[in-house]
């Protein structure tokens, strides 16, 4: 229980592998959750994150197994694309309020302008996925280890796919015309060769 605390940030590795940690009551003035802060807290249900939260570091909430969603405050300005790394329980990312810096489309966390795909929940109920129109960049690790994705259709506006893009994501062609299938195969070969 940090609710009466004056803690402004949760440092790296503070709660790492606290596998029985289920709930955290955050101090209201926490503005940063650093890399790996709750990494390996497999039972954690993140709960209501601090309203003043501005940034979430790399793998901060990785390996969550019991939580089905994470609700981000609208104050968040910087989210690492792998902040939910291998959190196989997570099916949804949503916001409390209306964020200024991000939005969600097709279960994908996007920058507010819709041009960068930041991350995607690993266990989202998506078989056939279409990248939202207007996305020009897929961030590093944005679609890493997505187990339920069978088909990925990339939009015409896509210009850049960052490193470690589709690692361990099973992508196959399905219900595409021959021309679309050939284009997707060429694109995926380029992605796999990266």
mmCIF file of C-alpha atoms in Angstrom:
data_model
loop_
_atom_site.group_PDB
_atom_site.id
_atom_site.type_symbol
_atom_site.label_atom_id
_atom_site.label_comp_id
_atom_site.label_asym_id
_atom_site.label_seq_id
_atom_site.Cartn_x
_atom_site.Cartn_y
_atom_site.Cartn_z
ATOM 1 C CA UNK A 1 0.000 0.000 0.000
ATOM 2 C CA UNK A 2 1.721 3.162 -1.255
ATOM 3 C CA UNK A 3 -1.386 5.362 -1.149
ATOM 4 C CA UNK A 4 -0.100 7.596 1.698
ATOM 5 C CA UNK A 5 3.402 7.737 0.287
ATOM 6 C CA UNK A 6 5.231 10.591 -1.404
ATOM 7 C CA UNK A 7 6.911 8.220 -3.834
ATOM 8 C CA UNK A 8 7.212 9.826 -7.276
ATOM 9 C CA UNK A 9 8.422 6.770 -9.178
ATOM 10 C CA UNK A 10 8.751 3.015 -8.948
ATOM 11 C CA UNK A 11 12.343 2.144 -9.783
ATOM 12 C CA UNK A 12 13.666 -0.665 -11.947
ATOM 13 C CA UNK A 13 13.338 -4.224 -10.576
ATOM 14 C CA UNK A 14 11.668 -3.135 -7.292
ATOM 15 C CA UNK A 15 8.959 -5.817 -7.334
ATOM 16 C CA UNK A 16 10.646 -8.225 -9.749
ATOM 17 C CA UNK A 17 9.369 -11.826 -9.504
ATOM 18 C CA UNK A 18 7.001 -11.200 -6.599
ATOM 19 C CA UNK A 19 4.902 -14.051 -7.945
ATOM 20 C CA UNK A 20 2.298 -13.878 -5.169
ATOM 21 C CA UNK A 21 1.809 -10.102 -5.400
ATOM 22 C CA UNK A 22 -1.803 -9.667 -6.468
ATOM 23 C CA UNK A 23 -2.704 -6.002 -5.815
ATOM 24 C CA UNK A 24 -0.852 -2.714 -5.559
ATOM 25 C CA UNK A 25 -2.392 0.447 -4.178
ATOM 26 C CA UNK A 26 -0.306 3.153 -5.841
ATOM 27 C CA UNK A 27 0.628 6.554 -4.452
ATOM 28 C CA UNK A 28 -1.319 9.208 -6.352
ATOM 29 C CA UNK A 29 1.790 11.182 -7.252
ATOM 30 C CA UNK A 30 3.707 8.355 -8.985
ATOM 31 C CA UNK A 31 4.627 9.655 -12.416
ATOM 32 C CA UNK A 32 6.975 6.916 -13.614
ATOM 33 C CA UNK A 33 7.092 3.127 -13.494
ATOM 34 C CA UNK A 34 10.587 2.147 -14.580
ATOM 35 C CA UNK A 35 11.770 -0.823 -16.617
ATOM 36 C CA UNK A 36 11.144 -4.259 -15.103
ATOM 37 C CA UNK A 37 9.445 -2.758 -12.010
ATOM 38 C CA UNK A 38 6.815 -5.528 -11.861
ATOM 39 C CA UNK A 39 8.542 -8.019 -14.175
ATOM 40 C CA UNK A 40 7.578 -11.581 -13.354
ATOM 41 C CA UNK A 41 4.738 -10.672 -10.972
ATOM 42 C CA UNK A 42 2.643 -13.372 -12.598
ATOM 43 C CA UNK A 43 -0.361 -12.998 -10.259
ATOM 44 C CA UNK A 44 -0.494 -9.196 -10.389
ATOM 45 C CA UNK A 45 -3.717 -7.470 -11.372
ATOM 46 C CA UNK A 46 -2.340 -3.978 -12.150
ATOM 47 C CA UNK A 47 -5.492 -2.244 -10.927
ATOM 48 C CA UNK A 48 -5.988 1.492 -11.190
ATOM 49 C CA UNK A 49 -2.682 3.027 -12.206
ATOM 50 C CA UNK A 50 -1.792 6.447 -10.761
ATOM 51 C CA UNK A 51 -3.633 9.365 -12.376
ATOM 52 C CA UNK A 52 -0.350 11.326 -12.679
ATOM 53 C CA UNK A 53 1.531 8.489 -14.425
ATOM 54 C CA UNK A 54 3.563 9.833 -17.360
ATOM 55 C CA UNK A 55 5.834 6.944 -18.374
ATOM 56 C CA UNK A 56 6.022 3.154 -18.302
ATOM 57 C CA UNK A 57 9.381 1.532 -18.984
ATOM 58 C CA UNK A 58 10.463 -1.539 -20.900
ATOM 59 C CA UNK A 59 8.984 -4.822 -19.580
ATOM 60 C CA UNK A 60 7.545 -2.950 -16.556
ATOM 61 C CA UNK A 61 4.509 -5.248 -16.451
ATOM 62 C CA UNK A 62 5.959 -8.320 -18.143
ATOM 63 C CA UNK A 63 4.841 -11.910 -17.540
ATOM 64 C CA UNK A 64 1.407 -11.021 -16.127
ATOM 65 C CA UNK A 65 -0.596 -14.233 -16.318
ATOM 66 C CA UNK A 66 -3.764 -13.501 -14.323
ATOM 67 C CA UNK A 67 -4.650 -9.993 -15.548
ATOM 68 C CA UNK A 68 -6.880 -9.804 -18.633
ATOM 69 C CA UNK A 69 -6.596 -6.065 -19.207
ATOM 70 C CA UNK A 70 -4.557 -3.067 -18.284
ATOM 71 C CA UNK A 71 -6.150 0.347 -17.927
ATOM 72 C CA UNK A 72 -3.808 3.263 -18.535
ATOM 73 C CA UNK A 73 -4.492 6.761 -17.224
ATOM 74 C CA UNK A 74 -4.990 9.463 -19.839
ATOM 75 C CA UNK A 75 -1.883 11.255 -18.481
ATOM 76 C CA UNK A 76 0.550 8.709 -20.005
ATOM 77 C CA UNK A 77 3.011 10.296 -22.452
ATOM 78 C CA UNK A 78 5.654 7.600 -22.927
ATOM 79 C CA UNK A 79 4.995 3.859 -23.063
ATOM 80 C CA UNK A 80 7.686 1.343 -24.000
ATOM 81 C CA UNK A 81 6.432 -0.924 -26.767
ATOM 82 C CA UNK A 82 7.347 -4.000 -24.708
ATOM 83 C CA UNK A 83 5.936 -2.835 -21.373
ATOM 84 C CA UNK A 84 3.637 -5.902 -21.400
ATOM 85 C CA UNK A 85 6.298 -8.328 -22.675
ATOM 86 C CA UNK A 86 4.985 -11.892 -22.566
ATOM 87 C CA UNK A 87 1.991 -10.992 -20.413
ATOM 88 C CA UNK A 88 -0.056 -13.869 -21.753
ATOM 89 C CA UNK A 89 -3.136 -13.008 -19.725
ATOM 90 C CA UNK A 90 -3.581 -9.544 -21.228
ATOM 91 C CA UNK A 91 -6.330 -9.373 -23.859
ATOM 92 C CA UNK A 92 -7.066 -5.632 -23.805
ATOM 93 C CA UNK A 93 -5.381 -2.312 -23.301
ATOM 94 C CA UNK A 94 -7.691 0.590 -22.600
ATOM 95 C CA UNK A 95 -7.615 4.085 -21.178
ATOM 96 C CA UNK A 96 -9.385 5.741 -18.333
ATOM 97 C CA UNK A 97 -10.384 9.079 -19.766
ATOM 98 C CA UNK A 98 -9.322 10.496 -23.109
ATOM 99 C CA UNK A 99 -5.557 10.356 -23.635
ATOM 100 C CA UNK A 100 -3.722 13.121 -25.468
ATOM 101 C CA UNK A 101 -0.738 11.054 -26.576
ATOM 102 C CA UNK A 102 -2.232 7.692 -27.523
ATOM 103 C CA UNK A 103 -5.322 6.017 -28.862
ATOM 104 C CA UNK A 104 -6.528 2.474 -29.437
ATOM 105 C CA UNK A 105 -7.720 1.075 -32.759
ATOM 106 C CA UNK A 106 -8.134 -2.599 -33.666
ATOM 107 C CA UNK A 107 -6.835 -3.495 -30.168
ATOM 108 C CA UNK A 108 -3.562 -1.736 -31.083
ATOM 109 C CA UNK A 109 -2.014 0.991 -28.930
ATOM 110 C CA UNK A 110 -1.208 3.794 -31.380
ATOM 111 C CA UNK A 111 0.353 7.215 -31.054
ATOM 112 C CA UNK A 112 -2.282 9.966 -30.972
ATOM 113 C CA UNK A 113 -1.732 10.783 -34.653
ATOM 114 C CA UNK A 114 -2.362 7.114 -35.520
ATOM 115 C CA UNK A 115 0.933 6.815 -37.399
ATOM 116 C CA UNK A 116 2.857 4.487 -35.075
ATOM 117 C CA UNK A 117 1.703 1.105 -33.786
ATOM 118 C CA UNK A 118 3.243 0.985 -30.304
ATOM 119 C CA UNK A 119 2.084 -2.367 -28.934
ATOM 120 C CA UNK A 120 -0.584 -5.024 -29.114
ATOM 121 C CA UNK A 121 -1.881 -7.244 -26.271
ATOM 122 C CA UNK A 122 -0.317 -10.688 -26.574
ATOM 123 C CA UNK A 123 -3.507 -12.635 -25.913
ATOM 124 C CA UNK A 124 -6.002 -10.484 -27.804
ATOM 125 C CA UNK A 125 -8.825 -12.423 -29.418
ATOM 126 C CA UNK A 126 -7.731 -11.726 -32.967
ATOM 127 C CA UNK A 127 -7.306 -14.288 -35.671
ATOM 128 C CA UNK A 128 -7.324 -12.106 -38.739
ATOM 129 C CA UNK A 129 -5.742 -8.761 -38.026
ATOM 130 C CA UNK A 130 -5.702 -5.658 -40.187
ATOM 131 C CA UNK A 131 -3.289 -2.881 -39.291
ATOM 132 C CA UNK A 132 -5.333 0.341 -39.002
ATOM 133 C CA UNK A 133 -5.228 2.665 -42.002
ATOM 134 C CA UNK A 134 -2.864 5.570 -41.545
ATOM 135 C CA UNK A 135 -0.185 3.619 -39.649
ATOM 136 C CA UNK A 136 3.198 4.343 -41.209
ATOM 137 C CA UNK A 137 5.456 2.689 -38.598
ATOM 138 C CA UNK A 138 5.379 -0.423 -36.431
ATOM 139 C CA UNK A 139 7.412 0.138 -33.266
ATOM 140 C CA UNK A 140 10.063 -2.271 -31.995
ATOM 141 C CA UNK A 141 8.489 -5.402 -30.475
ATOM 142 C CA UNK A 142 4.952 -4.112 -31.112
ATOM 143 C CA UNK A 143 3.622 -7.487 -32.235
ATOM 144 C CA UNK A 144 6.087 -9.785 -30.509
ATOM 145 C CA UNK A 145 4.789 -13.232 -29.464
ATOM 146 C CA UNK A 146 1.148 -12.724 -30.484
ATOM 147 C CA UNK A 147 -0.179 -16.266 -30.294
ATOM 148 C CA UNK A 148 -3.731 -15.844 -31.618
ATOM 149 C CA UNK A 149 -2.931 -13.965 -34.823
ATOM 150 C CA UNK A 150 -3.308 -16.074 -37.959
ATOM 151 C CA UNK A 151 -3.364 -13.407 -40.650
ATOM 152 C CA UNK A 152 -1.820 -9.965 -40.670
ATOM 153 C CA UNK A 153 -2.863 -7.516 -43.353
ATOM 154 C CA UNK A 154 -0.601 -4.513 -43.470
ATOM 155 C CA UNK A 155 -2.020 -1.171 -44.602
ATOM 156 C CA UNK A 156 -0.850 0.745 -47.682
ATOM 157 C CA UNK A 157 0.457 3.621 -45.556
ATOM 158 C CA UNK A 158 3.031 1.421 -43.767
ATOM 159 C CA UNK A 159 6.568 2.688 -44.458
ATOM 160 C CA UNK A 160 8.701 1.278 -41.642
ATOM 161 C CA UNK A 161 8.796 -1.832 -39.487
ATOM 162 C CA UNK A 162 11.232 -1.453 -36.594
ATOM 163 C CA UNK A 163 13.568 -4.231 -35.481
ATOM 164 C CA UNK A 164 12.267 -7.353 -33.682
ATOM 165 C CA UNK A 165 8.901 -6.776 -35.271
ATOM 166 C CA UNK A 166 6.934 -10.045 -35.582
ATOM 167 C CA UNK A 167 9.061 -12.393 -33.438
ATOM 168 C CA UNK A 168 7.219 -15.629 -32.656
ATOM 169 C CA UNK A 169 3.991 -14.340 -34.232
ATOM 170 C CA UNK A 170 2.384 -17.006 -36.341
ATOM 171 C CA UNK A 171 1.333 -15.313 -39.561
ATOM 172 C CA UNK A 172 -0.278 -17.142 -42.442
ATOM 173 C CA UNK A 173 -2.107 -16.164 -45.608
ATOM 174 C CA UNK A 174 -5.844 -16.569 -45.474
ATOM 175 C CA UNK A 175 -8.716 -15.423 -47.678
ATOM 176 C CA UNK A 176 -6.564 -13.148 -49.811
ATOM 177 C CA UNK A 177 -6.586 -12.757 -53.563
ATOM 178 C CA UNK A 178 -3.555 -14.176 -55.380
ATOM 179 C CA UNK A 179 -2.199 -10.664 -55.868
ATOM 180 C CA UNK A 180 -2.719 -9.734 -52.201
ATOM 181 C CA UNK A 181 -1.260 -13.061 -51.132
ATOM 182 C CA UNK A 182 1.866 -12.503 -53.232
ATOM 183 C CA UNK A 183 2.265 -8.965 -51.861
ATOM 184 C CA UNK A 184 1.831 -10.188 -48.278
ATOM 185 C CA UNK A 185 4.291 -13.044 -48.823
ATOM 186 C CA UNK A 186 6.905 -10.631 -50.200
ATOM 187 C CA UNK A 187 6.368 -8.291 -47.268
ATOM 188 C CA UNK A 188 6.537 -11.059 -44.659
ATOM 189 C CA UNK A 189 9.679 -12.499 -46.218
ATOM 190 C CA UNK A 190 11.264 -9.073 -45.873
ATOM 191 C CA UNK A 191 10.058 -8.860 -42.259
ATOM 192 C CA UNK A 192 11.358 -12.333 -41.375
ATOM 193 C CA UNK A 193 14.756 -11.604 -42.928
ATOM 194 C CA UNK A 194 14.678 -8.191 -41.161
#
